[in-house]
Amino acid sequence: MRNAKPKNGALNQDKTPLLDTLISHAKRKVISFHTPGHKNGRGIDKRLASFTGRNVYALDVTVFPEVDSLHDPTGPIRKAQQLMARAYGVEQSFFLVNGSSTGNMAMILSVCRPGDSIIISRNAHKSTLGGIILAGVWPIWIQPGIDQNLDILFDATPEQVEATLKQYPEAKAVLVTSPTYNGVTTNIKKIAEICHARGKVLLVDEAHGAHLIFHKDLPMSAIEAGADLIVQSTHKTLSAISQGSVLHFNSKLVEMSKVKRVVSMLQTTSPNYLTLASLDLARRQMVAEGEKILTKLIQHTERARAAINHLTNFSCFTRAEIQGRGCDLDVTKLTINVTRSGYSGQQISEVLAKDFNIQVDAADLFNLIAICGTGTTKADLDALVNALSEIDGKKRGEAQNWVLRIPSLSTELVMNPRDVFLLYRSKRVSLRKAIGHISAQSLTPYPPGIPVLIPGERITAEIVEYLEDLTERAIRVSGQEAEALRTVRVVALH
Ligand SMILES: Cc1ncc(COP(=O)(O)O)c(C=O)c1O
């Protein structure tokens, strides 16, 4: 681990207080008159139990004093959160059981009041728009950078943040995504300095970076870089079960009790204790063995990257290339560019799944994204490289001339997204008739994964033409309500 923290007997990182409590409770075979209804697994349907066994469900309990409460922890959950905070070197860590999606909403709700504005990159995850709507804030968008050789987007640079803060000094906070889905990190240290020099709060969506702090050969984590609130999907790259995530607090500008109240408001009162225990375990594993696990993973992914870069039709950008663009790269993520093959990423992804039993995390026209984690083995990466090599030798698609573009659309936000969402009725109108109306929905084509419209924005002729062009080319737009995008939901003012 890069930042070894002082040892503290009460906070022994080898301990897993939540898991130990759950196992000890399960072993006593306590007669359950609490939820869930399956009662320690007895009631679980055979079809599932014959595959998984029943023991695991004895750990699926609910809130009672022995196992503690996520909302007001005083026992093992409190201890597990303290251990997490100590491992990451932050003041407080809050466990999340609905992913970083909840974390993003919680960050915005914790620092902004209705009517405030927040600076945010337009390619931020959709949950940030949820936070904007819930909090009633005005987004000030930063246009992401684009690289048409690598066919990827870059999040906000320090220069963009500084210029935007100069233009909008009233902004309450800045939210950046680092690493991006492609593993590219921006210069958070510089952005934190810029924000803090002006008394602004820096929020970082580090959903893809829970592992960064545990290895010196990975980019600097947002925590080390000085961000105020940081959200991580422990389940994405470490060994937590799906949805297991953490919101880290490390701020002199934000009120911690507000964050606690907001996180509590957004979370279920029936958290999954297995998910919570898996956060406890993922932390222990990283502190104990993270360096070893990540050293191997870095070696394996770097070897795979080099092998892919020897193929004719596939390529994988390197850390040096990204550093040359002023950013850094988490090398455990492989973004595999397929454009030379004449096939789209989706087509190659289908071949990998059907013919080679390999599932990648995502695919678009240009790239495949292979996310590696603590469970990835050399054999897995060899299988991926061999499959790509076989496809490379055998298949050749029609040459395509796709170019990754960000539409230069000038969107004017004329109503607060929350007002649109909560106060007004909406109606569907045909695309053509939508010009001049105010959008009541988000529409996000992939790629590039940037919303063309969000609730509250005026729909222009340019936007309609862009959307019509996507429809003609049968490109699916996230948010479209029918098989083809022929209508858009607008605010019904009358
Ligand atoms: C950049 C980013 N932020 C946030 C999220 C949401 O994370 P979760 O799935 O843990 O809710 C994702 C999910 O893919 C993401 O890619």
Short mmCIF file of N, CA, C and O in Angstrom, two decimals, residues 393-493:
data_model
loop_
_atom_site.label_atom_id
_atom_site.label_comp_id
_atom_site.label_asym_id
_atom_site.label_seq_id
_atom_site.Cartn_x
_atom_site.Cartn_y
_atom_site.Cartn_z
N GLY A 393 -6.75 -13.32 -37.31
CA GLY A 393 -6.24 -14.10 -38.44
C GLY A 393 -7.32 -14.50 -39.43
O GLY A 393 -7.05 -14.69 -40.62
N LYS A 394 -8.56 -14.65 -38.93
CA LYS A 394 -9.61 -15.24 -39.76
C LYS A 394 -10.57 -14.25 -40.37
O LYS A 394 -11.10 -14.47 -41.44
N LYS A 395 -10.91 -13.22 -39.62
CA LYS A 395 -12.06 -12.41 -40.02
C LYS A 395 -11.65 -11.03 -40.47
O LYS A 395 -10.71 -10.45 -39.97
N ARG A 396 -12.39 -10.55 -41.39
CA ARG A 396 -12.14 -9.19 -41.87
C ARG A 396 -13.49 -8.60 -42.26
O ARG A 396 -14.18 -9.14 -43.13
N GLY A 397 -13.89 -7.53 -41.61
CA GLY A 397 -15.18 -6.93 -41.93
C GLY A 397 -15.06 -5.90 -43.05
O GLY A 397 -13.99 -5.68 -43.59
N GLU A 398 -16.21 -5.34 -43.36
CA GLU A 398 -16.23 -4.25 -44.36
C GLU A 398 -15.56 -3.02 -43.73
O GLU A 398 -15.84 -2.70 -42.58
N ALA A 399 -14.72 -2.33 -44.49
CA ALA A 399 -14.08 -1.13 -43.93
C ALA A 399 -15.15 -0.10 -43.57
O ALA A 399 -16.08 0.12 -44.33
N GLN A 400 -15.05 0.46 -42.38
CA GLN A 400 -16.03 1.45 -41.92
C GLN A 400 -15.32 2.78 -41.74
O GLN A 400 -14.12 2.80 -41.51
N ASN A 401 -16.07 3.85 -41.86
CA ASN A 401 -15.40 5.13 -41.60
C ASN A 401 -16.08 5.88 -40.46
O ASN A 401 -16.46 7.02 -40.57
N TRP A 402 -16.25 5.14 -39.34
CA TRP A 402 -16.83 5.77 -38.16
C TRP A 402 -15.83 6.74 -37.55
O TRP A 402 -14.64 6.46 -37.48
N VAL A 403 -16.35 7.85 -37.07
CA VAL A 403 -15.49 8.81 -36.36
C VAL A 403 -16.22 9.19 -35.07
O VAL A 403 -17.42 9.51 -35.10
N LEU A 404 -15.50 9.13 -33.96
CA LEU A 404 -16.12 9.52 -32.69
C LEU A 404 -16.27 11.03 -32.67
O LEU A 404 -15.30 11.77 -32.83
N ARG A 405 -17.51 11.47 -32.52
CA ARG A 405 -17.77 12.92 -32.54
C ARG A 405 -18.60 13.31 -31.34
O ARG A 405 -19.47 12.57 -30.91
N ILE A 406 -18.34 14.49 -30.84
CA ILE A 406 -19.24 15.07 -29.86
C ILE A 406 -20.03 16.12 -30.61
O ILE A 406 -19.43 17.00 -31.24
N PRO A 407 -21.35 16.04 -30.62
CA PRO A 407 -22.07 17.07 -31.35
C PRO A 407 -21.83 18.44 -30.75
O PRO A 407 -21.81 18.60 -29.53
N SER A 408 -21.60 19.42 -31.61
CA SER A 408 -21.37 20.77 -31.09
C SER A 408 -22.72 21.44 -30.89
O SER A 408 -23.08 22.38 -31.59
N LEU A 409 -23.51 20.88 -30.01
CA LEU A 409 -24.88 21.36 -29.82
C LEU A 409 -24.89 22.40 -28.72
O LEU A 409 -24.33 22.18 -27.66
N SER A 410 -25.53 23.52 -29.01
CA SER A 410 -25.60 24.53 -27.96
C SER A 410 -26.92 24.34 -27.24
O SER A 410 -27.99 24.62 -27.77
N THR A 411 -26.83 23.80 -26.05
CA THR A 411 -28.06 23.55 -25.29
C THR A 411 -28.23 24.64 -24.24
O THR A 411 -27.28 24.98 -23.54
N GLU A 412 -29.43 25.15 -24.16
CA GLU A 412 -29.70 26.22 -23.20
C GLU A 412 -30.62 25.65 -22.13
O GLU A 412 -31.71 25.12 -22.44
N LEU A 413 -30.17 25.72 -20.88
CA LEU A 413 -30.98 25.20 -19.78
C LEU A 413 -31.94 26.29 -19.34
O LEU A 413 -31.52 27.28 -18.73
N VAL A 414 -33.22 26.12 -19.64
CA VAL A 414 -34.16 27.20 -19.35
C VAL A 414 -35.04 26.92 -18.14
O VAL A 414 -35.70 27.80 -17.62
N MET A 415 -35.06 25.66 -17.71
CA MET A 415 -35.81 25.34 -16.48
C MET A 415 -34.94 24.45 -15.62
O MET A 415 -34.14 23.67 -16.12
N ASN A 416 -35.11 24.56 -14.31
CA ASN A 416 -34.35 23.71 -13.41
C ASN A 416 -34.79 22.25 -13.60
O ASN A 416 -35.99 21.97 -13.62
N PRO A 417 -33.82 21.33 -13.76
CA PRO A 417 -34.19 19.93 -14.00
C PRO A 417 -35.16 19.37 -12.94
O PRO A 417 -36.04 18.58 -13.25
N ARG A 418 -35.00 19.80 -11.69
CA ARG A 418 -35.91 19.29 -10.67
C ARG A 418 -37.33 19.78 -10.89
O ARG A 418 -38.30 19.03 -10.73
N ASP A 419 -37.49 21.04 -11.26
CA ASP A 419 -38.83 21.57 -11.51
C ASP A 419 -39.49 20.79 -12.63
O ASP A 419 -40.67 20.45 -12.56
N VAL A 420 -38.70 20.51 -13.69
CA VAL A 420 -39.26 19.76 -14.82
C VAL A 420 -39.73 18.40 -14.33
O VAL A 420 -40.81 17.92 -14.67
N PHE A 421 -38.91 17.78 -13.50
CA PHE A 421 -39.19 16.42 -13.05
C PHE A 421 -40.38 16.37 -12.10
O PHE A 421 -41.24 15.49 -12.18
N LEU A 422 -40.45 17.35 -11.18
CA LEU A 422 -41.44 17.25 -10.11
C LEU A 422 -42.70 18.09 -10.32
O LEU A 422 -43.77 17.74 -9.86
N LEU A 423 -42.56 19.21 -11.02
CA LEU A 423 -43.69 20.15 -11.03
C LEU A 423 -44.54 20.10 -12.28
O LEU A 423 -45.69 20.52 -12.26
N TYR A 424 -43.96 19.62 -13.37
CA TYR A 424 -44.69 19.72 -14.64
C TYR A 424 -45.08 18.36 -15.19
O TYR A 424 -44.37 17.38 -15.00
N ARG A 425 -46.20 18.37 -15.89
CA ARG A 425 -46.58 17.18 -16.65
C ARG A 425 -45.74 17.16 -17.91
O ARG A 425 -45.21 18.19 -18.35
N SER A 426 -45.63 15.98 -18.53
CA SER A 426 -44.88 15.92 -19.79
C SER A 426 -45.77 15.28 -20.85
O SER A 426 -46.77 14.65 -20.54
N LYS A 427 -45.40 15.51 -22.10
CA LYS A 427 -46.13 14.87 -23.21
C LYS A 427 -45.13 14.47 -24.28
O LYS A 427 -44.02 15.02 -24.35
N ARG A 428 -45.53 13.48 -25.11
CA ARG A 428 -44.64 13.07 -26.19
C ARG A 428 -45.03 13.82 -27.45
O ARG A 428 -46.20 13.90 -27.80
N VAL A 429 -44.03 14.35 -28.12
CA VAL A 429 -44.29 14.99 -29.43
C VAL A 429 -43.30 14.41 -30.43
O VAL A 429 -42.25 13.89 -30.05
N SER A 430 -43.66 14.49 -31.70
CA SER A 430 -42.75 13.95 -32.71
C SER A 430 -41.48 14.79 -32.71
O SER A 430 -41.51 15.98 -32.34
N LEU A 431 -40.40 14.18 -33.15
CA LEU A 431 -39.11 14.89 -33.13
C LEU A 431 -39.21 16.25 -33.80
O LEU A 431 -38.77 17.26 -33.26
N ARG A 432 -39.81 16.28 -34.99
CA ARG A 432 -39.90 17.53 -35.78
C ARG A 432 -40.62 18.62 -35.01
O ARG A 432 -40.23 19.79 -35.00
N LYS A 433 -41.72 18.18 -34.32
CA LYS A 433 -42.55 19.17 -33.61
C LYS A 433 -41.92 19.59 -32.28
O LYS A 433 -42.44 20.47 -31.59
N ALA A 434 -40.82 18.94 -31.92
CA ALA A 434 -40.22 19.23 -30.60
C ALA A 434 -39.41 20.51 -30.59
O ALA A 434 -39.09 21.04 -29.52
N ILE A 435 -39.08 21.02 -31.76
CA ILE A 435 -38.22 22.23 -31.82
C ILE A 435 -38.91 23.36 -31.05
O ILE A 435 -40.09 23.64 -31.25
N GLY A 436 -38.15 23.98 -30.15
CA GLY A 436 -38.69 25.10 -29.36
C GLY A 436 -39.25 24.65 -28.03
O GLY A 436 -39.38 25.45 -27.10
N HIS A 437 -39.60 23.35 -27.90
CA HIS A 437 -40.11 22.85 -26.62
C HIS A 437 -38.97 22.68 -25.61
O HIS A 437 -37.79 22.67 -25.98
N ILE A 438 -39.36 22.43 -24.35
CA ILE A 438 -38.36 22.17 -23.31
C ILE A 438 -38.36 20.67 -23.03
O ILE A 438 -39.43 20.08 -22.78
N SER A 439 -37.19 20.08 -23.09
CA SER A 439 -37.10 18.63 -22.89
C SER A 439 -37.51 18.25 -21.47
O SER A 439 -37.15 18.92 -20.51
N ALA A 440 -38.26 17.14 -21.39
CA ALA A 440 -38.61 16.62 -20.06
C ALA A 440 -37.83 15.34 -19.77
O ALA A 440 -38.11 14.65 -18.81
N GLN A 441 -36.87 15.02 -20.65
CA GLN A 441 -36.15 13.76 -20.47
C GLN A 441 -34.69 13.90 -20.88
O GLN A 441 -34.30 14.91 -21.47
N SER A 442 -33.93 12.85 -20.57
CA SER A 442 -32.54 12.78 -21.05
C SER A 442 -32.52 11.90 -22.27
O SER A 442 -33.23 10.89 -22.33
N LEU A 443 -31.66 12.24 -23.21
CA LEU A 443 -31.42 11.38 -24.37
C LEU A 443 -29.91 11.30 -24.55
O LEU A 443 -29.24 12.32 -24.73
N THR A 444 -29.38 10.07 -24.48
CA THR A 444 -27.93 9.91 -24.52
C THR A 444 -27.54 8.84 -25.53
O THR A 444 -27.74 7.65 -25.28
N PRO A 445 -27.00 9.23 -26.68
CA PRO A 445 -26.52 8.22 -27.62
C PRO A 445 -25.18 7.64 -27.18
O PRO A 445 -24.36 8.35 -26.60
N TYR A 446 -25.01 6.33 -27.44
CA TYR A 446 -23.73 5.65 -27.14
C TYR A 446 -23.16 5.10 -28.43
O TYR A 446 -23.85 4.31 -29.07
N PRO A 447 -21.93 5.38 -28.80
CA PRO A 447 -21.12 6.46 -28.29
C PRO A 447 -21.66 7.81 -28.75
O PRO A 447 -22.51 7.80 -29.64
N PRO A 448 -21.23 8.91 -28.16
CA PRO A 448 -20.14 9.04 -27.19
C PRO A 448 -20.56 8.92 -25.73
O PRO A 448 -19.71 9.06 -24.85
N GLY A 449 -21.86 8.68 -25.44
CA GLY A 449 -22.25 8.57 -24.03
C GLY A 449 -22.42 9.90 -23.34
O GLY A 449 -22.25 10.01 -22.13
N ILE A 450 -22.72 10.92 -24.12
CA ILE A 450 -22.94 12.25 -23.56
C ILE A 450 -24.38 12.63 -23.83
O ILE A 450 -24.83 12.51 -24.98
N PRO A 451 -25.13 13.08 -22.83
CA PRO A 451 -26.52 13.43 -23.10
C PRO A 451 -26.63 14.55 -24.13
O PRO A 451 -25.94 15.57 -24.02
N VAL A 452 -27.49 14.34 -25.09
CA VAL A 452 -27.79 15.39 -26.07
C VAL A 452 -28.78 16.36 -25.44
O VAL A 452 -28.75 17.56 -25.69
N LEU A 453 -29.65 15.81 -24.62
CA LEU A 453 -30.64 16.62 -23.92
C LEU A 453 -30.75 16.15 -22.48
O LEU A 453 -30.64 14.94 -22.21
N ILE A 454 -31.00 17.10 -21.57
CA ILE A 454 -31.39 16.71 -20.20
C ILE A 454 -32.68 17.49 -19.89
O ILE A 454 -32.99 18.47 -20.58
N PRO A 455 -33.42 17.07 -18.85
CA PRO A 455 -34.65 17.79 -18.53
C PRO A 455 -34.38 19.27 -18.28
O PRO A 455 -33.47 19.62 -17.52
N GLY A 456 -35.16 20.12 -18.92
CA GLY A 456 -35.03 21.57 -18.72
C GLY A 456 -34.34 22.28 -19.87
O GLY A 456 -34.31 23.51 -19.91
N GLU A 457 -33.77 21.51 -20.83
CA GLU A 457 -33.06 22.16 -21.93
C GLU A 457 -34.00 22.41 -23.11
O GLU A 457 -34.85 21.58 -23.44
N ARG A 458 -33.80 23.56 -23.75
CA ARG A 458 -34.59 23.92 -24.93
C ARG A 458 -34.14 23.08 -26.13
O ARG A 458 -32.95 22.93 -26.38
N ILE A 459 -35.09 22.54 -26.86
CA ILE A 459 -34.76 21.69 -28.02
C ILE A 459 -34.64 22.56 -29.26
O ILE A 459 -35.57 23.30 -29.61
N THR A 460 -33.47 22.47 -29.89
CA THR A 460 -33.22 23.31 -31.07
C THR A 460 -33.34 22.46 -32.34
O THR A 460 -33.34 21.23 -32.29
N ALA A 461 -33.39 23.15 -33.49
CA ALA A 461 -33.45 22.44 -34.78
C ALA A 461 -32.19 21.59 -34.96
O ALA A 461 -32.25 20.46 -35.46
N GLU A 462 -31.06 22.13 -34.51
CA GLU A 462 -29.79 21.40 -34.64
C GLU A 462 -29.84 20.06 -33.87
O GLU A 462 -29.40 19.02 -34.36
N ILE A 463 -30.43 20.11 -32.68
CA ILE A 463 -30.54 18.88 -31.86
C ILE A 463 -31.45 17.87 -32.55
O ILE A 463 -31.15 16.68 -32.63
N VAL A 464 -32.57 18.37 -33.08
CA VAL A 464 -33.52 17.46 -33.75
C VAL A 464 -32.85 16.81 -34.96
O VAL A 464 -32.97 15.60 -35.17
N GLU A 465 -32.12 17.61 -35.73
CA GLU A 465 -31.43 17.03 -36.91
C GLU A 465 -30.43 15.96 -36.48
O GLU A 465 -30.32 14.91 -37.10
N TYR A 466 -29.73 16.24 -35.41
CA TYR A 466 -28.74 15.28 -34.91
C TYR A 466 -29.44 13.97 -34.50
O TYR A 466 -29.01 12.87 -34.87
N LEU A 467 -30.57 14.12 -33.78
CA LEU A 467 -31.29 12.92 -33.32
C LEU A 467 -31.90 12.16 -34.50
O LEU A 467 -31.91 10.93 -34.52
N GLU A 468 -32.39 12.90 -35.49
CA GLU A 468 -32.96 12.24 -36.69
C GLU A 468 -31.88 11.44 -37.42
O GLU A 468 -32.12 10.33 -37.88
N ASP A 469 -30.69 12.02 -37.47
CA ASP A 469 -29.59 11.34 -38.14
C ASP A 469 -29.25 10.03 -37.40
O ASP A 469 -29.04 8.99 -38.02
N LEU A 470 -29.27 10.08 -36.07
CA LEU A 470 -29.00 8.86 -35.30
C LEU A 470 -30.07 7.81 -35.58
O LEU A 470 -29.77 6.61 -35.74
N THR A 471 -31.33 8.25 -35.65
CA THR A 471 -32.44 7.33 -35.90
C THR A 471 -32.26 6.66 -37.27
O THR A 471 -32.44 5.45 -37.41
N GLU A 472 -31.90 7.47 -38.25
CA GLU A 472 -31.71 6.92 -39.60
C GLU A 472 -30.62 5.87 -39.62
O GLU A 472 -30.71 4.87 -40.32
N ARG A 473 -29.58 6.10 -38.81
CA ARG A 473 -28.46 5.14 -38.79
C ARG A 473 -28.69 4.04 -37.75
O ARG A 473 -27.79 3.28 -37.42
N ALA A 474 -29.94 3.98 -37.22
CA ALA A 474 -30.35 2.94 -36.26
C ALA A 474 -29.44 2.88 -35.03
O ALA A 474 -29.19 1.81 -34.49
N ILE A 475 -28.93 4.04 -34.62
CA ILE A 475 -28.12 4.07 -33.39
C ILE A 475 -29.07 4.27 -32.21
O ILE A 475 -29.87 5.20 -32.19
N ARG A 476 -29.00 3.36 -31.25
CA ARG A 476 -29.91 3.41 -30.12
C ARG A 476 -29.50 4.53 -29.16
O ARG A 476 -28.31 4.75 -28.91
N VAL A 477 -30.51 5.22 -28.68
CA VAL A 477 -30.25 6.35 -27.79
C VAL A 477 -30.83 6.01 -26.43
O VAL A 477 -32.03 5.71 -26.32
N SER A 478 -30.00 6.02 -25.40
CA SER A 478 -30.51 5.71 -24.07
C SER A 478 -31.56 6.76 -23.69
O SER A 478 -31.30 7.96 -23.78
N GLY A 479 -32.73 6.31 -23.30
CA GLY A 479 -33.83 7.22 -22.96
C GLY A 479 -34.94 7.17 -23.98
O GLY A 479 -36.06 7.61 -23.71
N GLN A 480 -34.68 6.61 -25.17
CA GLN A 480 -35.74 6.56 -26.18
C GLN A 480 -36.84 5.62 -25.70
O GLN A 480 -36.57 4.61 -25.05
N GLU A 481 -38.10 5.99 -26.01
CA GLU A 481 -39.21 5.25 -25.40
C GLU A 481 -39.81 4.19 -26.31
O GLU A 481 -40.70 3.47 -25.92
N ALA A 482 -39.34 4.12 -27.57
CA ALA A 482 -39.86 3.09 -28.47
C ALA A 482 -38.69 2.49 -29.22
O ALA A 482 -37.54 2.90 -29.04
N GLU A 483 -38.97 1.49 -30.06
CA GLU A 483 -37.91 0.81 -30.82
C GLU A 483 -37.05 1.81 -31.61
O GLU A 483 -35.84 1.70 -31.69
N ALA A 484 -37.74 2.81 -32.22
CA ALA A 484 -37.00 3.85 -32.94
C ALA A 484 -37.30 5.19 -32.27
O ALA A 484 -38.40 5.40 -31.74
N LEU A 485 -36.33 6.07 -32.30
CA LEU A 485 -36.51 7.38 -31.66
C LEU A 485 -37.29 8.30 -32.59
O LEU A 485 -36.70 8.96 -33.45
N ARG A 486 -38.62 8.29 -32.44
CA ARG A 486 -39.43 9.15 -33.30
C ARG A 486 -40.09 10.28 -32.51
O ARG A 486 -40.58 11.24 -33.06
N THR A 487 -40.11 10.11 -31.19
CA THR A 487 -40.74 11.15 -30.36
C THR A 487 -39.80 11.53 -29.23
O THR A 487 -38.87 10.80 -28.92
N VAL A 488 -40.11 12.67 -28.64
CA VAL A 488 -39.34 13.07 -27.46
C VAL A 488 -40.33 13.62 -26.43
O VAL A 488 -41.39 14.16 -26.77
N ARG A 489 -40.02 13.39 -25.16
CA ARG A 489 -40.93 13.83 -24.09
C ARG A 489 -40.58 15.27 -23.73
O ARG A 489 -39.42 15.58 -23.42
N VAL A 490 -41.57 16.13 -23.81
CA VAL A 490 -41.33 17.55 -23.54
C VAL A 490 -42.23 18.02 -22.40
O VAL A 490 -43.20 17.35 -22.04
N VAL A 491 -41.89 19.19 -21.86
CA VAL A 491 -42.68 19.75 -20.77
C VAL A 491 -44.03 20.22 -21.33
O VAL A 491 -44.08 20.93 -22.34
N ALA A 492 -45.12 19.80 -20.65
CA ALA A 492 -46.46 20.25 -21.05
C ALA A 492 -46.76 21.51 -20.25
O ALA A 492 -47.16 21.44 -19.10
N LEU A 493 -46.52 22.66 -20.87
CA LEU A 493 -46.67 23.92 -20.13
C LEU A 493 -48.13 24.29 -19.94
O LEU A 493 -48.48 25.02 -19.01
#
